[in-house]
PDB file of C-alpha atoms and ligand atoms in Angstrom:
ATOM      1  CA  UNK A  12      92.812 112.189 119.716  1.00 97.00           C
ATOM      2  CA  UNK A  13      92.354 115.908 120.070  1.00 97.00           C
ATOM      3  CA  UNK A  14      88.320 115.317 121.116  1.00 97.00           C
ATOM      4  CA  UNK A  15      89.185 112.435 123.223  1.00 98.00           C
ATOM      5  CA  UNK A  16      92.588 112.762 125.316  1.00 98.00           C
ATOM      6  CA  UNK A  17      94.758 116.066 126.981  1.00 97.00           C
ATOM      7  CA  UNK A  18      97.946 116.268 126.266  1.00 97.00           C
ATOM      8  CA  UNK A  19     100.578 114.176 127.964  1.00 94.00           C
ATOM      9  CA  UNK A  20      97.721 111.220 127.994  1.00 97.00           C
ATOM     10  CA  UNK A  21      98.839 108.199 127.111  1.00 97.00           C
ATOM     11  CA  UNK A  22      97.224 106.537 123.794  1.00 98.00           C
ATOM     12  CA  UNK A  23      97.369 102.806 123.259  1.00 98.00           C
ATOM     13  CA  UNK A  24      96.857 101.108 119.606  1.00 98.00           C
ATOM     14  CA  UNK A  25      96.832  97.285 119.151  1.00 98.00           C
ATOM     15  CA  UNK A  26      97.424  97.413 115.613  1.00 98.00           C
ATOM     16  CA  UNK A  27     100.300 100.084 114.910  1.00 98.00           C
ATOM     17  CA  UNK A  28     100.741  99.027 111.699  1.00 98.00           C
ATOM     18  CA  UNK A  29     103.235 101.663 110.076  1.00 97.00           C
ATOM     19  CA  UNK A  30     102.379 104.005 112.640  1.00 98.00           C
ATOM     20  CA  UNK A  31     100.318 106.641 112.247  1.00 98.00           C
ATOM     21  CA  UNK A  32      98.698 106.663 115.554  1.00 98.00           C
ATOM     22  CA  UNK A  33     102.268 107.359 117.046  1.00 98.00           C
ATOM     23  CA  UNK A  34     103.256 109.708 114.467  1.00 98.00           C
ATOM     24  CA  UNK A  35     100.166 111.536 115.663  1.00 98.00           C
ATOM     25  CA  UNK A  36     100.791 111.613 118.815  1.00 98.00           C
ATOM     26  CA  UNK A  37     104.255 113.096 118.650  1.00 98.00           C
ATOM     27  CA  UNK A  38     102.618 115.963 116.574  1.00 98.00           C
ATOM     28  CA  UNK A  39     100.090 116.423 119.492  1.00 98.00           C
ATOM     29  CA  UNK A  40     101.864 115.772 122.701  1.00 98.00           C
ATOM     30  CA  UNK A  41     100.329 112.298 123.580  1.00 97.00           C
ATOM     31  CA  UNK A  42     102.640 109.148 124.525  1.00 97.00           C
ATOM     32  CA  UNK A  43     101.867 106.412 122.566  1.00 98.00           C
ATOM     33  CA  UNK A  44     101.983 102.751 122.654  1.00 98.00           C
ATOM     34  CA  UNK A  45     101.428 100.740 119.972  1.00 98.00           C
ATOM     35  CA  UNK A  46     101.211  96.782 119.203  1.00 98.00           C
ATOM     36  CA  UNK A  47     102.161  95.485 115.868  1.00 98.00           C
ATOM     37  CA  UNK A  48     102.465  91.414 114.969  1.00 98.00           C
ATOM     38  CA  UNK A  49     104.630  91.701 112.151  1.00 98.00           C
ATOM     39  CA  UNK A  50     108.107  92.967 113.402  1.00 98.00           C
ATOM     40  CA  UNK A  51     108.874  93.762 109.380  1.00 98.00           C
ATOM     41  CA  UNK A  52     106.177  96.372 109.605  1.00 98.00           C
ATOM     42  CA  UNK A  53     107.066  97.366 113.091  1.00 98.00           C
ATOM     43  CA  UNK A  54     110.449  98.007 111.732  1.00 98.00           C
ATOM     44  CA  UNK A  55     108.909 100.491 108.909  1.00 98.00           C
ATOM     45  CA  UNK A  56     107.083 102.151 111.638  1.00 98.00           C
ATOM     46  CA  UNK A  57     109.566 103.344 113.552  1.00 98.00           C
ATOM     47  CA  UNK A  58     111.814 104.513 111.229  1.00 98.00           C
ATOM     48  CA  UNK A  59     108.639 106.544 110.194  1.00 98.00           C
ATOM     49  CA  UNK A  60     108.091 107.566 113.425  1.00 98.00           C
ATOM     50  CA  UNK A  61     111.724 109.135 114.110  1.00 97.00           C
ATOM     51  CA  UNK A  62     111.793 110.501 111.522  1.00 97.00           C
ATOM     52  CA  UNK A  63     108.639 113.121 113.154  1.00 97.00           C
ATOM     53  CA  UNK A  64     110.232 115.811 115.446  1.00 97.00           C
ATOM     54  CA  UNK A  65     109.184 115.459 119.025  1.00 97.00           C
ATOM     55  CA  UNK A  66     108.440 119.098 120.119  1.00 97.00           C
ATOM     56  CA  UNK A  67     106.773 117.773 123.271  1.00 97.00           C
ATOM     57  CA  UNK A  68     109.262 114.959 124.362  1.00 97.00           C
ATOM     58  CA  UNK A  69     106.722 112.416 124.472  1.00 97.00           C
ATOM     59  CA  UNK A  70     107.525 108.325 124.596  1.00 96.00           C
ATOM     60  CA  UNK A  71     106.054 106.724 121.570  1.00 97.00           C
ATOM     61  CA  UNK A  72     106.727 102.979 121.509  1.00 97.00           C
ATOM     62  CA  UNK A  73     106.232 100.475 119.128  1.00 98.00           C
ATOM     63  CA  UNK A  74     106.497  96.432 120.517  1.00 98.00           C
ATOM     64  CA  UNK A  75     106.121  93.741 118.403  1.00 98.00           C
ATOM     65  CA  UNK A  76     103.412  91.263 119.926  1.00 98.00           C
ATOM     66  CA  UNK A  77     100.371  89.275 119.133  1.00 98.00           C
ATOM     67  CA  UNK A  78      97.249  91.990 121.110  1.00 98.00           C
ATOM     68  CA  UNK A  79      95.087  88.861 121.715  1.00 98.00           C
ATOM     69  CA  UNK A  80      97.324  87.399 124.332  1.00 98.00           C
ATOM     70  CA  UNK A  81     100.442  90.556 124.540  1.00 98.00           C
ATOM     71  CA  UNK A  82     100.593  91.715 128.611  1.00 98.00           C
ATOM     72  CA  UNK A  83      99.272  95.417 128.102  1.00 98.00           C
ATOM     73  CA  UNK A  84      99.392  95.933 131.890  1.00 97.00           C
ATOM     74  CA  UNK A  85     103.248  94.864 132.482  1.00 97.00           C
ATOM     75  CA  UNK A  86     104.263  97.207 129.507  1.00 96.00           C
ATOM     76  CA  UNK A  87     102.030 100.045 130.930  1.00 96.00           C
ATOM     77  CA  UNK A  88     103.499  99.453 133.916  1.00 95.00           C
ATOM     78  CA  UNK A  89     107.040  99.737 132.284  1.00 92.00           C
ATOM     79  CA  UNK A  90     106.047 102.848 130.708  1.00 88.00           C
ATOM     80  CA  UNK A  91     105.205 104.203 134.931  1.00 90.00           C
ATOM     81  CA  UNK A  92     101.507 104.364 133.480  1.00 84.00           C
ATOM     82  CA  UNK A  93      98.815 101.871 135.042  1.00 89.00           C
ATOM     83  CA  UNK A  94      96.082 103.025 132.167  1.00 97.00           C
ATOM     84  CA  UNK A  95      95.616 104.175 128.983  1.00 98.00           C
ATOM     85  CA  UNK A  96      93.455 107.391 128.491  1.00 98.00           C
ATOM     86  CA  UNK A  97      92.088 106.670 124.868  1.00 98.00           C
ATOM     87  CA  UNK A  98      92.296 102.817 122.846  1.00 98.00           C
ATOM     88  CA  UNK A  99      92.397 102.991 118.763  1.00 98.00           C
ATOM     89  CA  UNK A 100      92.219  99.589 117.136  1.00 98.00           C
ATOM     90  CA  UNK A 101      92.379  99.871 113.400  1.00 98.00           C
ATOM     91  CA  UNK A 102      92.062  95.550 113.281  1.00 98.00           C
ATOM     92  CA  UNK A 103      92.632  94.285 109.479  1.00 98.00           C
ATOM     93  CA  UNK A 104      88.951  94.025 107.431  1.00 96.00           C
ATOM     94  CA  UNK A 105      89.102  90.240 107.999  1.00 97.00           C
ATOM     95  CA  UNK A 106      90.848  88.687 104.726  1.00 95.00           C
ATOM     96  CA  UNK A 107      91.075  91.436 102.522  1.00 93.00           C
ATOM     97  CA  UNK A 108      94.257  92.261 102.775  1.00 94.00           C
ATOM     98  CA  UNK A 109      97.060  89.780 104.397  1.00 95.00           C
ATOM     99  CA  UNK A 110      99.460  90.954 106.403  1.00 96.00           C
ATOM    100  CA  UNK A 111     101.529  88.038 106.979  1.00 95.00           C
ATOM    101  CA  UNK A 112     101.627  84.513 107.126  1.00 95.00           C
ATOM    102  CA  UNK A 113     101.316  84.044 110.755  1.00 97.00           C
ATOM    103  CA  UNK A 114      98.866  82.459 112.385  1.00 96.00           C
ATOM    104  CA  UNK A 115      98.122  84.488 115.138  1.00 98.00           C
ATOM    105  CA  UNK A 116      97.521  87.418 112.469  1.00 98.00           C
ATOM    106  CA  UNK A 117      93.954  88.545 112.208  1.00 98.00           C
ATOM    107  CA  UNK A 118      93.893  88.375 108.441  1.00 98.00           C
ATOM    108  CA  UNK A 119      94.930  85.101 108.464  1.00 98.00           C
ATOM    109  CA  UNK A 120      91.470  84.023 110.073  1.00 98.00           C
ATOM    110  CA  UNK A 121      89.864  80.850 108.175  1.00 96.00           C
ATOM    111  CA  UNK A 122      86.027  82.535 108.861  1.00 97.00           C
ATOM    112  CA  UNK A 123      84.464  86.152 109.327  1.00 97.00           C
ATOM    113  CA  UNK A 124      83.566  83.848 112.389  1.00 98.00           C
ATOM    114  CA  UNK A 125      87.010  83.160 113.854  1.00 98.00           C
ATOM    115  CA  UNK A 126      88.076  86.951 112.947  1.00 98.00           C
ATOM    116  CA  UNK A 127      85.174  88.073 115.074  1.00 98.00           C
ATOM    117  CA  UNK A 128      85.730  85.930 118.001  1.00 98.00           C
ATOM    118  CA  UNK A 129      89.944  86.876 117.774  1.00 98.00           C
ATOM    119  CA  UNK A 130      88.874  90.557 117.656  1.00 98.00           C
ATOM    120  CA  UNK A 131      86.789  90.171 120.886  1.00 98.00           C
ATOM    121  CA  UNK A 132      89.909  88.424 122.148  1.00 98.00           C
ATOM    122  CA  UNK A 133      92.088  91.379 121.538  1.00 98.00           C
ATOM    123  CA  UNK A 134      89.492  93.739 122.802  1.00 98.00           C
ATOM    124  CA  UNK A 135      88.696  91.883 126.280  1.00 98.00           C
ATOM    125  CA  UNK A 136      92.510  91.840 126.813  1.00 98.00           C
ATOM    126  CA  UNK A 137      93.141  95.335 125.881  1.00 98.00           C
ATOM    127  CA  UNK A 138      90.123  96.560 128.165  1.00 98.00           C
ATOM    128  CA  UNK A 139      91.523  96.527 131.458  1.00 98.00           C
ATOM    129  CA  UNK A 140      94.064  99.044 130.942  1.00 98.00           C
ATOM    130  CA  UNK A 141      91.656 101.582 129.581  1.00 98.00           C
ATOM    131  CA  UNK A 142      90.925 104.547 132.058  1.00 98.00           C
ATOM    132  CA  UNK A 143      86.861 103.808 133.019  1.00 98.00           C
ATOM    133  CA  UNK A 144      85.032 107.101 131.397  1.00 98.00           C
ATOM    134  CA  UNK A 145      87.816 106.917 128.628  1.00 98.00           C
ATOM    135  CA  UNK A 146      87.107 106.475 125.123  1.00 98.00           C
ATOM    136  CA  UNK A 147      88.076 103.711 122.446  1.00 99.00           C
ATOM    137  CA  UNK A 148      88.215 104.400 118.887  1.00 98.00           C
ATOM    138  CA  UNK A 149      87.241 101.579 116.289  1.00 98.00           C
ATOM    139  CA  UNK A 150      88.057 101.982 112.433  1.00 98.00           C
ATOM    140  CA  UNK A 151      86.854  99.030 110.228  1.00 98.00           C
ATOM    141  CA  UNK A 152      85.055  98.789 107.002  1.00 96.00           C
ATOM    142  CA  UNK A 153      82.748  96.057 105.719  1.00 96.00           C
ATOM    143  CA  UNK A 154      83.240  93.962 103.005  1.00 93.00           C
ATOM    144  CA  UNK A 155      82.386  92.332  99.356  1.00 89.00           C
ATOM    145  CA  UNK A 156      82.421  88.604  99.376  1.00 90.00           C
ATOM    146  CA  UNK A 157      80.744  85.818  96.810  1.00 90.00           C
ATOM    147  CA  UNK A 158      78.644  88.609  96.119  1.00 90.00           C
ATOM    148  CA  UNK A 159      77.058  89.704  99.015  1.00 92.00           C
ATOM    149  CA  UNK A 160      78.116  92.612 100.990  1.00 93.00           C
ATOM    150  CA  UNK A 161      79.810  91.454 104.797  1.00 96.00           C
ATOM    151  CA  UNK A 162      78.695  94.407 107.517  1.00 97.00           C
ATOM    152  CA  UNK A 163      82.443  93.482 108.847  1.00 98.00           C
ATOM    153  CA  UNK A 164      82.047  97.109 110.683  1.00 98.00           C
ATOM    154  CA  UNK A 165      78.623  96.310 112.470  1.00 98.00           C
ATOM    155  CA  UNK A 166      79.837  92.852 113.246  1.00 98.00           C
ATOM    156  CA  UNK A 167      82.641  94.309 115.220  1.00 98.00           C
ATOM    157  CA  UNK A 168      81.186  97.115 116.702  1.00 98.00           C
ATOM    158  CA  UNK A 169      78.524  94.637 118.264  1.00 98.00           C
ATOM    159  CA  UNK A 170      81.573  92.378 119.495  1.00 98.00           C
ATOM    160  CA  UNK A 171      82.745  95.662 121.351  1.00 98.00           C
ATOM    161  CA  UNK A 172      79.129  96.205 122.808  1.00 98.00           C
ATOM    162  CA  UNK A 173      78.977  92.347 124.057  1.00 98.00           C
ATOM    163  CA  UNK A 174      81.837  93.364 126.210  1.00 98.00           C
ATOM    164  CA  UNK A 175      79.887  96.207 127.895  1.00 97.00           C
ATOM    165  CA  UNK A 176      81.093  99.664 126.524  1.00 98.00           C
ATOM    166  CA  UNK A 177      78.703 102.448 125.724  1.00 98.00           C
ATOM    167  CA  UNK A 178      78.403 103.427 121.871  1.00 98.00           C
ATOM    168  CA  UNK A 179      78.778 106.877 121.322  1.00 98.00           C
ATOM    169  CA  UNK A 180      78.926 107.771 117.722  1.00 98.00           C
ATOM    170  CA  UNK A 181      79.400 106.129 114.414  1.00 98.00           C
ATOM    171  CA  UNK A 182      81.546 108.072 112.031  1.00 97.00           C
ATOM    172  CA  UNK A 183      81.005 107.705 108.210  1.00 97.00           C
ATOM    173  CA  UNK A 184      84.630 108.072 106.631  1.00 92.00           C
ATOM    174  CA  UNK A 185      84.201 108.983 103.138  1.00 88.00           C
ATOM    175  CA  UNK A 186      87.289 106.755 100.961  1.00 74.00           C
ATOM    176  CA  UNK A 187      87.169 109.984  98.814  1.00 71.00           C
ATOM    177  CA  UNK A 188      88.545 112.378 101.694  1.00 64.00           C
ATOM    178  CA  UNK A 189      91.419 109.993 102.401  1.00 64.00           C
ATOM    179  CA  UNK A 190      94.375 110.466 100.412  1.00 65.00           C
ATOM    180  CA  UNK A 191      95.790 106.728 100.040  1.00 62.00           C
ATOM    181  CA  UNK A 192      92.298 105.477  98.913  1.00 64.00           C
ATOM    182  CA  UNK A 193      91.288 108.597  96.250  1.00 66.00           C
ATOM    183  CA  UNK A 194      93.302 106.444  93.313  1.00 72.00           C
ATOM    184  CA  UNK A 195      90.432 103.399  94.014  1.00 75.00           C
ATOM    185  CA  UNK A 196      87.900 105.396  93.268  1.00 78.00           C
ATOM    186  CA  UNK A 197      87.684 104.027  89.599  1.00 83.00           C
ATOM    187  CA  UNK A 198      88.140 100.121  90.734  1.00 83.00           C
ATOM    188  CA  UNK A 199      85.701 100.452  93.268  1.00 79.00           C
ATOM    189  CA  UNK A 200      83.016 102.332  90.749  1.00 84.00           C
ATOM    190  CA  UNK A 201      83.996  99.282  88.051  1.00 87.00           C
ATOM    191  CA  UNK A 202      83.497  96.677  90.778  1.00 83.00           C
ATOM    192  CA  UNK A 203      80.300  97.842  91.672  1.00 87.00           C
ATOM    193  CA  UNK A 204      78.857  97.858  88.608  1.00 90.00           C
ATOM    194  CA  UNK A 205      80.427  94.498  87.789  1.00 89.00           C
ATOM    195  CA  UNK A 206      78.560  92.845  91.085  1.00 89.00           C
ATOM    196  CA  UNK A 207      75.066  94.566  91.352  1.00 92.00           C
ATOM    197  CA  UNK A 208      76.461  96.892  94.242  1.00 89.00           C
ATOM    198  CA  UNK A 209      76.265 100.597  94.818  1.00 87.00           C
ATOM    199  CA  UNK A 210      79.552 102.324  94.968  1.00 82.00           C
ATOM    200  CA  UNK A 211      81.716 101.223  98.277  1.00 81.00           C
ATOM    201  CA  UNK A 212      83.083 104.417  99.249  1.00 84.00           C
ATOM    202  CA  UNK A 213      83.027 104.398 103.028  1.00 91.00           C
ATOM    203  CA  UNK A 214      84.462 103.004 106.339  1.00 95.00           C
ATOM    204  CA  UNK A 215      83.570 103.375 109.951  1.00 97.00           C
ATOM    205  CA  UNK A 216      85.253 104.896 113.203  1.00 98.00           C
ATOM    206  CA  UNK A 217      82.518 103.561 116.045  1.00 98.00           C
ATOM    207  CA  UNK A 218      83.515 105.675 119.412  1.00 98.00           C
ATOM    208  CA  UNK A 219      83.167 103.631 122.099  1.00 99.00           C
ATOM    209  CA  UNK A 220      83.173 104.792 126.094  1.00 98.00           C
ATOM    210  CA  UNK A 221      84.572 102.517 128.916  1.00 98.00           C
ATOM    211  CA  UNK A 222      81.502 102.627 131.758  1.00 97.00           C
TER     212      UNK A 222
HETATM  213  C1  SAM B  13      94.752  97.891 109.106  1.00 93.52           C
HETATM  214  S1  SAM B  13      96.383  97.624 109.642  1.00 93.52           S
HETATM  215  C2  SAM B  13      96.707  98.950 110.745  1.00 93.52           C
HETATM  216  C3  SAM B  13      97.136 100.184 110.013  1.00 93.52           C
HETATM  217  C4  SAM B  13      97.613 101.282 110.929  1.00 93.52           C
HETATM  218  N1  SAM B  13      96.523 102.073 111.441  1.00 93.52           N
HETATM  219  C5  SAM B  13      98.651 102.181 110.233  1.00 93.52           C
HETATM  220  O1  SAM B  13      98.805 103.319 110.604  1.00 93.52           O
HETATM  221  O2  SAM B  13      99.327 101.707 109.337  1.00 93.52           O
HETATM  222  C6  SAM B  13      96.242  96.237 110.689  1.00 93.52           C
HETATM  223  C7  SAM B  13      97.549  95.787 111.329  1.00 93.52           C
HETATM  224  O3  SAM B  13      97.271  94.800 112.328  1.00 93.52           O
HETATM  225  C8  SAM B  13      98.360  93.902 112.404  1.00 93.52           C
HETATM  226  N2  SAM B  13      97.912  92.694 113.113  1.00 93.52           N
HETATM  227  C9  SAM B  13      97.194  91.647 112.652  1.00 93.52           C
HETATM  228  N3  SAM B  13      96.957  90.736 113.616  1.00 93.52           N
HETATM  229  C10 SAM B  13      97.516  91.230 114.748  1.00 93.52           C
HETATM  230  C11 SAM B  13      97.596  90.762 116.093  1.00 93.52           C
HETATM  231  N4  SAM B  13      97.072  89.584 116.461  1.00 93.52           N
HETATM  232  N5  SAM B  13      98.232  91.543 117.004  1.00 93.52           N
HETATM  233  C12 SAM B  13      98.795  92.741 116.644  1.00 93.52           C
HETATM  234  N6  SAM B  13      98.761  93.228 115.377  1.00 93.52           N
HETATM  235  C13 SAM B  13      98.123  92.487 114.442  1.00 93.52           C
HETATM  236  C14 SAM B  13      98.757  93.708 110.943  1.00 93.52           C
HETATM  237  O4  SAM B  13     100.078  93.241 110.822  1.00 93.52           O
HETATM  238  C15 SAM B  13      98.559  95.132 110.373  1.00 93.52           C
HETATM  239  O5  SAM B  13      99.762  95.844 110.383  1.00 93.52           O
END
């Protein structure tokens, strides 16, 4: 956010989850609207995200809706904004973990197939509110499954490419530098050796520019 947007830009995220995109933003003076399906979790988020002080008075929002079909432009609009000056999606990693039971919830997805072509969904609707020259932000991580390893990551990133932006880097996060992962570190080592892999310690952040 700090490389990418000035304060008093406006940041959307289509999966909030339990906020920390808009908890981030508060801390650095960007408004922030965020997307979440499950209206439990959107609940969690914004208690978590009053509970940040607002130094900067910006409006940090967080709307329950499904980001393959939600109207981005209506609540831009809403917020007196007609485009968003950076996009983070931080999608699920296909099945891994479920976030729900509903349907229209990405982890939900019968196929790495159907998860790819609802991510493109959520992207192509998402698109048109992004600034052109602006930035989007993509963190995903592949997967292990019936012992092969999924590039979940490269699968998306080439779903965001299909729809025309420009790749600009591909960021190796390290599981070992992120604080809610560093306990896994010994499951991930033991699952490894279990299934003929090398050690899965990494995710992606693919930065993406609207042309
Ligand atoms: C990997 S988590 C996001 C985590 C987030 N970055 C955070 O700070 O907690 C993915 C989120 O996407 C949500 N989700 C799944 N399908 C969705 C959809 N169709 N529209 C909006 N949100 C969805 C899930 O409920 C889940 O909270």
């Amino acid at each position: 956010m700090l490389r990418y947007t000035r304060k008093g830009d406006l940041v959307l995220d289509t999966f909030a989850g339990s906020g920390t995109t808009l908890i981030e933003c508060r801390r650095l003076g960007r408004d922030g609207i965020g997307v979440e399906l499950n209206a439990e979790i959107a609940l969690k988020a914004k208690a978590l995200i009053d509970q940040e002080p607002n130094p900067s008075s910006v409006k940090t929002e967080v709307i329950v809706g499904d980001s393959k079909t939600f109207d981005f432009q209506a609540t831009l609009g809403e917020f007196g904004d007609r485009h968003a000056q950076l996009l983070i999606m931080h999608p699920p990693y296909d099945d891994i973990i479920a976030f729900s039971e509903d349907a229209n919830d990405l982890s939900n997805c019968r196929t790495t197939e159907e998860f790819l072509t609802d991510f493109g969904q959520v992207v192509e609707n998402a698109t048109p509110v992004l600034e052109k020259g602006r930035f989007f932000a993509l963190v995903i991580g592949d997967k292990y499954s019936k012992g092969q390893w999924v590039p979940l990551g490269f699968y998306c990133m080439q779903e965001v490419l299909k729809r025309g932006y420009l790749l600009k880097s591909v960021i190796v996060k390290n599981f070992d530098e992120t604080r809610a992962k560093r306990d896994q570190r010994e499951l991930w080592r033991y699952r490894a050796l279990v299934g003929g892999f090398y050690v899965f310690k990494h995710e992606y952040i693919f930065v993406f520019q609207k042309r």
